[in-house]
Short mmCIF file of C-alpha atoms in Angstrom, two decimals:
data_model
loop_
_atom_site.label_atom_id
_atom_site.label_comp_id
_atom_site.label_asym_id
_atom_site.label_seq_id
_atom_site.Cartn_x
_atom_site.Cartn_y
_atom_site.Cartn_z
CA UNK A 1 45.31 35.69 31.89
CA UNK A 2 42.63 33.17 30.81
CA UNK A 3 41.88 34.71 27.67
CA UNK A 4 45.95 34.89 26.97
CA UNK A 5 45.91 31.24 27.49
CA UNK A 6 43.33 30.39 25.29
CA UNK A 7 44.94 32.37 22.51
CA UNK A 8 48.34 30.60 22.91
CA UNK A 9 46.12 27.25 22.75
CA UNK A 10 44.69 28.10 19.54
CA UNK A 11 47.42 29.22 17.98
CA UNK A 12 48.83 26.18 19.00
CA UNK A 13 45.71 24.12 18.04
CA UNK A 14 46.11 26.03 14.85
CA UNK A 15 49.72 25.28 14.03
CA UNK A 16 48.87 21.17 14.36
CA UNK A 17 46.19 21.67 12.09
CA UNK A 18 48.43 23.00 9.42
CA UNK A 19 51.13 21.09 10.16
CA UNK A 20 48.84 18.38 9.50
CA UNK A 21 48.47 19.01 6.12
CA UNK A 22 51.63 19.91 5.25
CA UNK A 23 53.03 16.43 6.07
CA UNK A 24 49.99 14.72 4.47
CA UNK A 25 51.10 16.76 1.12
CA UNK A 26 54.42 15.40 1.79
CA UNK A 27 52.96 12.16 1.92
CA UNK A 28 51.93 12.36 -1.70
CA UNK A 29 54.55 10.64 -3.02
CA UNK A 30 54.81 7.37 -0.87
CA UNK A 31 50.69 7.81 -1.37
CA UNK A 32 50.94 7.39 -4.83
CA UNK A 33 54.06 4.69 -4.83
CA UNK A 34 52.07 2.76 -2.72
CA UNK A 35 49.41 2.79 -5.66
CA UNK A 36 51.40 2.69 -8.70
CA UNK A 37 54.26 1.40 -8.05
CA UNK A 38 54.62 -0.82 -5.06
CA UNK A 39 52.54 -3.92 -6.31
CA UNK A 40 55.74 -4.89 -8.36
CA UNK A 41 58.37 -3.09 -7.31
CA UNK A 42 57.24 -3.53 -3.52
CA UNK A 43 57.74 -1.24 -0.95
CA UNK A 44 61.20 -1.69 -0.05
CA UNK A 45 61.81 -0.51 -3.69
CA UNK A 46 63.41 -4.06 -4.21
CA UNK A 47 61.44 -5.59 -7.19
CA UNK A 48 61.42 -9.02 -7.66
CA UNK A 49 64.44 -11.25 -8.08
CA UNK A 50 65.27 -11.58 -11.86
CA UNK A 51 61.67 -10.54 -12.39
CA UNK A 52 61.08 -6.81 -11.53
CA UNK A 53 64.29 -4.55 -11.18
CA UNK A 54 64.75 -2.74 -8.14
CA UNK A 55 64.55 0.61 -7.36
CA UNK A 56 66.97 0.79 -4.94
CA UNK A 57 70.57 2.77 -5.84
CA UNK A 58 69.42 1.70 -9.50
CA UNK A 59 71.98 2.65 -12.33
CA UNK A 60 69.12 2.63 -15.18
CA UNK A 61 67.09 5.29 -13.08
CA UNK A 62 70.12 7.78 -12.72
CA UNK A 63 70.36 7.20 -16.78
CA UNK A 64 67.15 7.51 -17.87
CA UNK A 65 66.86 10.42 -15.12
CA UNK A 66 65.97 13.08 -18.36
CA UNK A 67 63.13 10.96 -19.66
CA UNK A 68 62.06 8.96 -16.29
CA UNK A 69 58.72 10.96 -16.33
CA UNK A 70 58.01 10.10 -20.06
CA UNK A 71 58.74 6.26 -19.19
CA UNK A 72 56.41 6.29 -15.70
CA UNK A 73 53.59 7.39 -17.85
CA UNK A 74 54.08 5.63 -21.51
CA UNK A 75 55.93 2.14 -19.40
CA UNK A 76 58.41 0.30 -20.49
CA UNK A 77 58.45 -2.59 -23.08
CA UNK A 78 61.43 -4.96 -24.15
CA UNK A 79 64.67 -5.90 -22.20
CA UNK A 80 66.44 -3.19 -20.13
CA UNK A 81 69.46 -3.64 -17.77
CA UNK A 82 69.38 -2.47 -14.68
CA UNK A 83 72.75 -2.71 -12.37
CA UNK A 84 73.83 -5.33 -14.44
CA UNK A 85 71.13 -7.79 -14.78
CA UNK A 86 69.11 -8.03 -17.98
CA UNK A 87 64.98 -7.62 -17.11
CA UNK A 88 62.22 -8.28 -20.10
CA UNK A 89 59.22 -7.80 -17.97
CA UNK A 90 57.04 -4.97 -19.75
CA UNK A 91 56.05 -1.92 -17.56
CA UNK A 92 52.37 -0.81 -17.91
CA UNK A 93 52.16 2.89 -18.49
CA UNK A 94 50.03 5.41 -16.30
CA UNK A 95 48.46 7.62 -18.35
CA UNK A 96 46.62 9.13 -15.05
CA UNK A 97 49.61 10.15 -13.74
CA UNK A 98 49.67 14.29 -13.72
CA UNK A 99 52.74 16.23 -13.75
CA UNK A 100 52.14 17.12 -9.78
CA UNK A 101 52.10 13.46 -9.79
CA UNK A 102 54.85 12.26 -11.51
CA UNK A 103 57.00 14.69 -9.54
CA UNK A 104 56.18 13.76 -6.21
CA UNK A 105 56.54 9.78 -7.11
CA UNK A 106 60.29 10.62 -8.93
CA UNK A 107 61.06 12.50 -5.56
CA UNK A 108 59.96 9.97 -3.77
CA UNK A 109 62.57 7.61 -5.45
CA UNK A 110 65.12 9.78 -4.57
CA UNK A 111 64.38 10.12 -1.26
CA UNK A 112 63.83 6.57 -0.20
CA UNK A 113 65.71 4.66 -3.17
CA UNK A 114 68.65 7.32 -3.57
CA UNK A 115 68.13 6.97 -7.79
CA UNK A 116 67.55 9.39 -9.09
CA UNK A 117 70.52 11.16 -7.04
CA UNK A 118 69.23 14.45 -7.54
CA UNK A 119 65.85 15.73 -6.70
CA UNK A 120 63.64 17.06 -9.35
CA UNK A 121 61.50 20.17 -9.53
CA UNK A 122 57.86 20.74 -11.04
CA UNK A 123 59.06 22.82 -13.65
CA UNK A 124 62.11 20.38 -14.73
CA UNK A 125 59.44 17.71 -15.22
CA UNK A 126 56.58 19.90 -16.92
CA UNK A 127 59.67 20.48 -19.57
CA UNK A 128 60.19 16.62 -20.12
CA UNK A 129 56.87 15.88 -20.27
CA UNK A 130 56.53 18.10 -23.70
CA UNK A 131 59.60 16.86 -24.96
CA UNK A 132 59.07 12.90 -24.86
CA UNK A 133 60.69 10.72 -27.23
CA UNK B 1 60.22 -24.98 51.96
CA UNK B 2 57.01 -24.88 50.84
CA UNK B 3 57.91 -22.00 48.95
CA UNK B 4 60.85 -23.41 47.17
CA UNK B 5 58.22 -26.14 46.07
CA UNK B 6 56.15 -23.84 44.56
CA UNK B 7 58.60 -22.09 42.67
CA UNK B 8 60.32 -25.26 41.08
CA UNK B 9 56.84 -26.07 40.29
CA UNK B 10 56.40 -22.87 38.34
CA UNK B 11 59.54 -23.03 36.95
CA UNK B 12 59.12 -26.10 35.38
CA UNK B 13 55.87 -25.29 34.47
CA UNK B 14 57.09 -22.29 33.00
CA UNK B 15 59.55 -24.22 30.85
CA UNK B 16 57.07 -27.33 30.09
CA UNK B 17 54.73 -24.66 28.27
CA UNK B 18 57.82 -23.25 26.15
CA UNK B 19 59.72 -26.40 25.26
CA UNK B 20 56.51 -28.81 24.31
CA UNK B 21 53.83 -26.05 22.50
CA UNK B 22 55.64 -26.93 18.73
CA UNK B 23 54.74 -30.78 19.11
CA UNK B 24 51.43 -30.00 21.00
CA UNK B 25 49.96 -27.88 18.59
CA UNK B 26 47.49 -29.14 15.70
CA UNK B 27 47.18 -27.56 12.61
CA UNK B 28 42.94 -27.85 11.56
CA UNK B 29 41.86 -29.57 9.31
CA UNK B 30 39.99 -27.10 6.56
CA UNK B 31 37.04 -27.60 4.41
CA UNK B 32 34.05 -29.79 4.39
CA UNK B 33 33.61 -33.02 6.02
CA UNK B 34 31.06 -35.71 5.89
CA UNK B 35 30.98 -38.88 8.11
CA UNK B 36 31.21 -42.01 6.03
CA UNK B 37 29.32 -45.22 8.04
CA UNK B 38 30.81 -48.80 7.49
CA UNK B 39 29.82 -51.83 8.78
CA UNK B 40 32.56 -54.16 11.25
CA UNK B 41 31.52 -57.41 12.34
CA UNK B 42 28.07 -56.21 11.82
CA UNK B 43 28.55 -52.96 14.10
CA UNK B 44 28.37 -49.55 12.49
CA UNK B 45 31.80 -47.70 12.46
CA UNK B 46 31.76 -43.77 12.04
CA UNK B 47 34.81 -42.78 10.45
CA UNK B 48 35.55 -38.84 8.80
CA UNK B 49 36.18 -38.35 5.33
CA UNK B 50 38.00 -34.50 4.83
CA UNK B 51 38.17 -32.47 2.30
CA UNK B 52 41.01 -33.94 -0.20
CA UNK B 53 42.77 -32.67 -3.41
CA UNK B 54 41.91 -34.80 -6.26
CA UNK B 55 44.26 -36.31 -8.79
CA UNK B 56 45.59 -33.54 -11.04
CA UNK B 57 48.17 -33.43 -14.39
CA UNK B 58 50.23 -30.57 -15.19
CA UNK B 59 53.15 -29.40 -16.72
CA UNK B 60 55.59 -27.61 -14.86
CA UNK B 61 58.63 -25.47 -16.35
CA UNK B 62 60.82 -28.59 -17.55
CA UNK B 63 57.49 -29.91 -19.24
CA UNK B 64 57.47 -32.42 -16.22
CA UNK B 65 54.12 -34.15 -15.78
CA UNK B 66 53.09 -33.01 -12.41
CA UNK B 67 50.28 -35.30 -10.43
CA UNK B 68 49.25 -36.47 -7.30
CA UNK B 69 52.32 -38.70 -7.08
CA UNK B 70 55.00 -36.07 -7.15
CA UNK B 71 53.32 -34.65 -3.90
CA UNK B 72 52.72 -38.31 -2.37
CA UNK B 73 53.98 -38.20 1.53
CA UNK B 74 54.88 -34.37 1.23
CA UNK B 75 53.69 -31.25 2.24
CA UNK B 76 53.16 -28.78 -0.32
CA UNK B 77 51.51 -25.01 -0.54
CA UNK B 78 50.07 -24.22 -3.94
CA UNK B 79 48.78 -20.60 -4.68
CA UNK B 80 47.94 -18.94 -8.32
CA UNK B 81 49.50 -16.43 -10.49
CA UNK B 82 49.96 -15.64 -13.80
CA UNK B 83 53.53 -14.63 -14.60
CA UNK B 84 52.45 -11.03 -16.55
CA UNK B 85 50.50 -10.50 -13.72
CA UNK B 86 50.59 -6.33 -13.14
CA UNK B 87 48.84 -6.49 -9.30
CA UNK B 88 49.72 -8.92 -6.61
CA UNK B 89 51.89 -11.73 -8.36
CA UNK B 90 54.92 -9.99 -7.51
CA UNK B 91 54.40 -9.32 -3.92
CA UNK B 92 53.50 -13.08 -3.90
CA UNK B 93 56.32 -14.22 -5.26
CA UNK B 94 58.57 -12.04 -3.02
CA UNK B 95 57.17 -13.94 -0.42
CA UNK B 96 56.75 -17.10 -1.83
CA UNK B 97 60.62 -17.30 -2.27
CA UNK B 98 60.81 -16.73 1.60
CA UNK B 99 59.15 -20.29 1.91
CA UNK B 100 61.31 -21.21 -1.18
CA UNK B 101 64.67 -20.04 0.58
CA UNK B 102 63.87 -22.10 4.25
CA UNK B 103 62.58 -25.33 2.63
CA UNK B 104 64.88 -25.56 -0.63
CA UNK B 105 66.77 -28.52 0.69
CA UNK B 106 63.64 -30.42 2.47
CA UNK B 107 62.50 -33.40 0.19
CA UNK B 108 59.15 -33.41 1.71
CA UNK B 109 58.28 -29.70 0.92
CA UNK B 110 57.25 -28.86 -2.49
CA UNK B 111 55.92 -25.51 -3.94
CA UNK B 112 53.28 -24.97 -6.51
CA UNK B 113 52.27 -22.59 -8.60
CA UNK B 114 49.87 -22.46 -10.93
CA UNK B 115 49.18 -20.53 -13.98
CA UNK B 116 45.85 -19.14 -14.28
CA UNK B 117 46.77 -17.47 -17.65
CA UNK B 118 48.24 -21.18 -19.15
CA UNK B 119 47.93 -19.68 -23.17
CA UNK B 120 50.08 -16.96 -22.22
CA UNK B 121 52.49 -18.94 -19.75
CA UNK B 122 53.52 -21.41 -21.79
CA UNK B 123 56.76 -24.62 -20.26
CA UNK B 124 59.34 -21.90 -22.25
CA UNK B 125 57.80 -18.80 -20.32
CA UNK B 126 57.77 -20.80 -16.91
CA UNK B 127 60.84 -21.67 -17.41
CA UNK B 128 62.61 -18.09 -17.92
CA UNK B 129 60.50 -17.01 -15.21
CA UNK B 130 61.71 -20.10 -12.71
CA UNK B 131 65.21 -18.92 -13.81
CA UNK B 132 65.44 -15.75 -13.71
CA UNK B 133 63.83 -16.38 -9.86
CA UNK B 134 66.81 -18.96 -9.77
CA UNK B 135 64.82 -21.32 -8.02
CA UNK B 136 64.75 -25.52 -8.73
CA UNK B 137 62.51 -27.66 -9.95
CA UNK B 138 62.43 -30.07 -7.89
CA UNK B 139 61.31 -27.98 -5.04
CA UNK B 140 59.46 -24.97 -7.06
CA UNK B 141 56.85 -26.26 -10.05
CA UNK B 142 55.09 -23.61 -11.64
CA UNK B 143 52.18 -25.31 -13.40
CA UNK B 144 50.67 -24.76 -16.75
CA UNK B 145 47.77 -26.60 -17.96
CA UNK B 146 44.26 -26.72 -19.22
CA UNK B 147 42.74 -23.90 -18.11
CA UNK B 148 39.43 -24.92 -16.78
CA UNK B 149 41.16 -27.58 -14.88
CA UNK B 150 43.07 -25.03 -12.96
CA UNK B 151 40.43 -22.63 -12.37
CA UNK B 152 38.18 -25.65 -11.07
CA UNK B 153 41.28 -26.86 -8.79
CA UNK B 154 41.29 -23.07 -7.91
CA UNK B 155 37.71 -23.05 -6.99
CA UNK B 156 36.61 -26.08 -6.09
CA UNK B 157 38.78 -27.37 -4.00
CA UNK B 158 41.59 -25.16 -3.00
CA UNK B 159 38.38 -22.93 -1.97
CA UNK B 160 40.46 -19.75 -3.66
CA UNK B 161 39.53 -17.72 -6.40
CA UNK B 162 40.80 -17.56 -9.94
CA UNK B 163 39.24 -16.29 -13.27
CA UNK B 164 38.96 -14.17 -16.15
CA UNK B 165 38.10 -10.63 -15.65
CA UNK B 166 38.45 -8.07 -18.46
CA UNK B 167 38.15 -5.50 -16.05
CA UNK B 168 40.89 -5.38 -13.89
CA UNK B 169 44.48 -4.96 -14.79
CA UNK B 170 46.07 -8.33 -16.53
CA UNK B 171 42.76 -9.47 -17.80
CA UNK B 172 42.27 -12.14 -14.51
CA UNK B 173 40.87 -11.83 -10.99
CA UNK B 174 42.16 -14.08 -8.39
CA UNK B 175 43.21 -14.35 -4.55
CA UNK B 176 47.23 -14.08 -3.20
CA UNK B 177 46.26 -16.77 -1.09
CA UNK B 178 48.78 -19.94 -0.42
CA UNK B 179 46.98 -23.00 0.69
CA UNK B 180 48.93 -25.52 2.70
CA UNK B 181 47.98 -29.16 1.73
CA UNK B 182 49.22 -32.06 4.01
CA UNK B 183 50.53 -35.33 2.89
CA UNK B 184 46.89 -36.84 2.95
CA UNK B 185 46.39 -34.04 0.29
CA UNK B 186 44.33 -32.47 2.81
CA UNK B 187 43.75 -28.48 3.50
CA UNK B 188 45.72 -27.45 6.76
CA UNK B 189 46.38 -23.46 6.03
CA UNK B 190 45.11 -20.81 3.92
CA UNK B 191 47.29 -17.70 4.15
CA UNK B 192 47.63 -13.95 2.66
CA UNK B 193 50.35 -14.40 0.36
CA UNK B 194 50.84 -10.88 0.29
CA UNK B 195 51.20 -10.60 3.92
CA UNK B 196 54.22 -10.62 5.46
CA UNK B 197 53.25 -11.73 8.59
CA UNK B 198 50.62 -14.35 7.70
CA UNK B 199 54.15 -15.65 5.88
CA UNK B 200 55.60 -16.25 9.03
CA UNK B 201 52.64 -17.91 10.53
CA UNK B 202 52.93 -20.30 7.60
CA UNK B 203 56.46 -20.98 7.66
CA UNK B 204 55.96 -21.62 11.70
CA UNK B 205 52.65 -23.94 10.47
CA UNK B 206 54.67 -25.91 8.02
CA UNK B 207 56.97 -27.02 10.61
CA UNK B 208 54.20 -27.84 13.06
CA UNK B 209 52.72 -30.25 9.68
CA UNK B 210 56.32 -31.48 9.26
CA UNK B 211 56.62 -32.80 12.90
CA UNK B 212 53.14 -33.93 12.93
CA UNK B 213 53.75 -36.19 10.36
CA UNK B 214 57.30 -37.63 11.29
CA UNK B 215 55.32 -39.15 15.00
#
């Protein structure tokens, strides 16, 4: 009976443990918003006002969706619209940024900012990464 | 009866401490002081000297001169940036327009900003930046200048920090602090600019310096 019981609460111990990590992986790509990203664009994804363009339901994301990994990690320089309004504010690149990386902050995007509107895989980005322009 | 007493009594004690807090309360006074001794009618008289922002000259985005008299009898909150600024600056700004947007149309609040990076952020920079933030002049200067001057106004007597640092991203180092300033040109406030909630305590402190100032 006892023992029983102290199987079930392992396994159960077990199952938090794991399910631990699996969010914290999940996690990876506000994680690494929060560091790359969020300082201009801010949090809420809304940039600054005629300064920074959002992030939010943006047009030039959905675009640029095919090269969005090659412009996270070379930036951005010169003027670029973005749901209408013109922004000249340069983007630094992050050549740090891996693959894994870049992945995880692009789904992030499209899960809180809904631009992209389609998710993208590993294997989508590894391709886009060789193929920069 | 005795009862009822005691509960208008609480009642109106409970509505006393609700109602009269915003006029009661006191923002400090911040940075050093030193007592300054004069002599009346041959009696020594101990009076306080704070802490006060000297003159200054800058120019802000409609190559305004901007001194001591454009802030005379106002309050103002002054905090530094530098408008290519790849850290904090924008987070500041977010919430620097949130003291922008409630004090716009108040002649006796002013805003400024000041450049740390002034060979960069030149009048015609400031000025696409101010627009594109659509924000006015007359409320909002964002201040370019000699850039010692600013870094000593920075350190010395806004008490913030402000310099060059090859190391980190941008090329320069410096606090998201605002800094209220009273119409005495005295330090009431220093806040986290990039805090959200230390926002809100200064927009409730600037109101507290408003009424103070109107008795």
């Amino acid at each position: 009976m006892s023992v029983s019981r102290l199987i079930v609460a392992a396994v159960l111990f077990l199952a938090f443990a794991m399910a631990s990590c699996f969010t914290e992986r999940g996690d990876e790509g506000e994680l690494l918003y929060g560091r790359h990203c969020a300082s201009c664009h801010l949090e809420n994804g809304e940039g600054l006002r005629g300064v920074i363009p959002p992030l939010v339901n943006s047009d030039y994301v959905e675009k640029n969706r095919d090269i969005l990994a090659c412009l996270l990690r070379k930036g951005i320089s010169g003027t670029i619209t973005v749901n209408g309004k013109q922004y000249n504010q340069a983007m630094p690149g992050n050549q740090q940024l891996t693959e894994a990386d870049l992945t995880n902050i692009i789904n992030y995007l499209h899960k809180e900012f809904k631009s992209p509107k389609q998710r993208v895989s590993f294997g989508e980005i590894r391709e886009q990464m060789r193929n920069c322009p | 009866m005795k009862n009822t007493l005691l509960a208008v009594g609480l009642g109106l004690a409970l509505v006393t401490a609700c109602t009269s807090s915003p006029e009661e309360k006191k923002l400090p006074i911040l940075g050093p002081r030193e007592p300054k001794v004069t002599m009346v009618d041959g009696k020594p008289q101990v009076d306080t000297v704070y802490h006060t922002i000297p003159d200054f000259a800058f120019l802000d985005q409609d190559s305004t001169l901007v001194t001591q008299q454009t802030v005379a009898n106002k309050i103002y909150v002054a905090d530094f940036f530098f408008t290519s600024c790849p850290s904090i600056c924008p987070k500041m700004k977010s919430q620097m327009l949130r003291v922008y947007e409630k004090f716009k149309d108040n002649p006796r609040v002013a805003l400024l900003s000041h450049s740390i990076d002034p060979a960069h952020d030149t009048v015609a920079v400031l000025r696409d930046y101010a627009d594109r933030l659509g924000v006015k002049s007359s409320t909002w200067h964002f201040l370019t200048g000699n850039r010692d001057s600013i870094f000593d106004m920075a350190q010395k007597h806004y008490y913030t920090s402000a310099m060059e640092d090859k190391t980190v991203a941008g090329g320069y180092a410096h606090s998201g602090s605002f800094l209220l300033v009273d119409g005495q040109r005295r330090l009431r406030g220093h806040y986290d600019g990039t805090n959200a909630q230390d926002v809100d305590k200064l927009l409730q402190d600037m109101d507290v310096l408003l009424a103070e100032k109107g008795k």
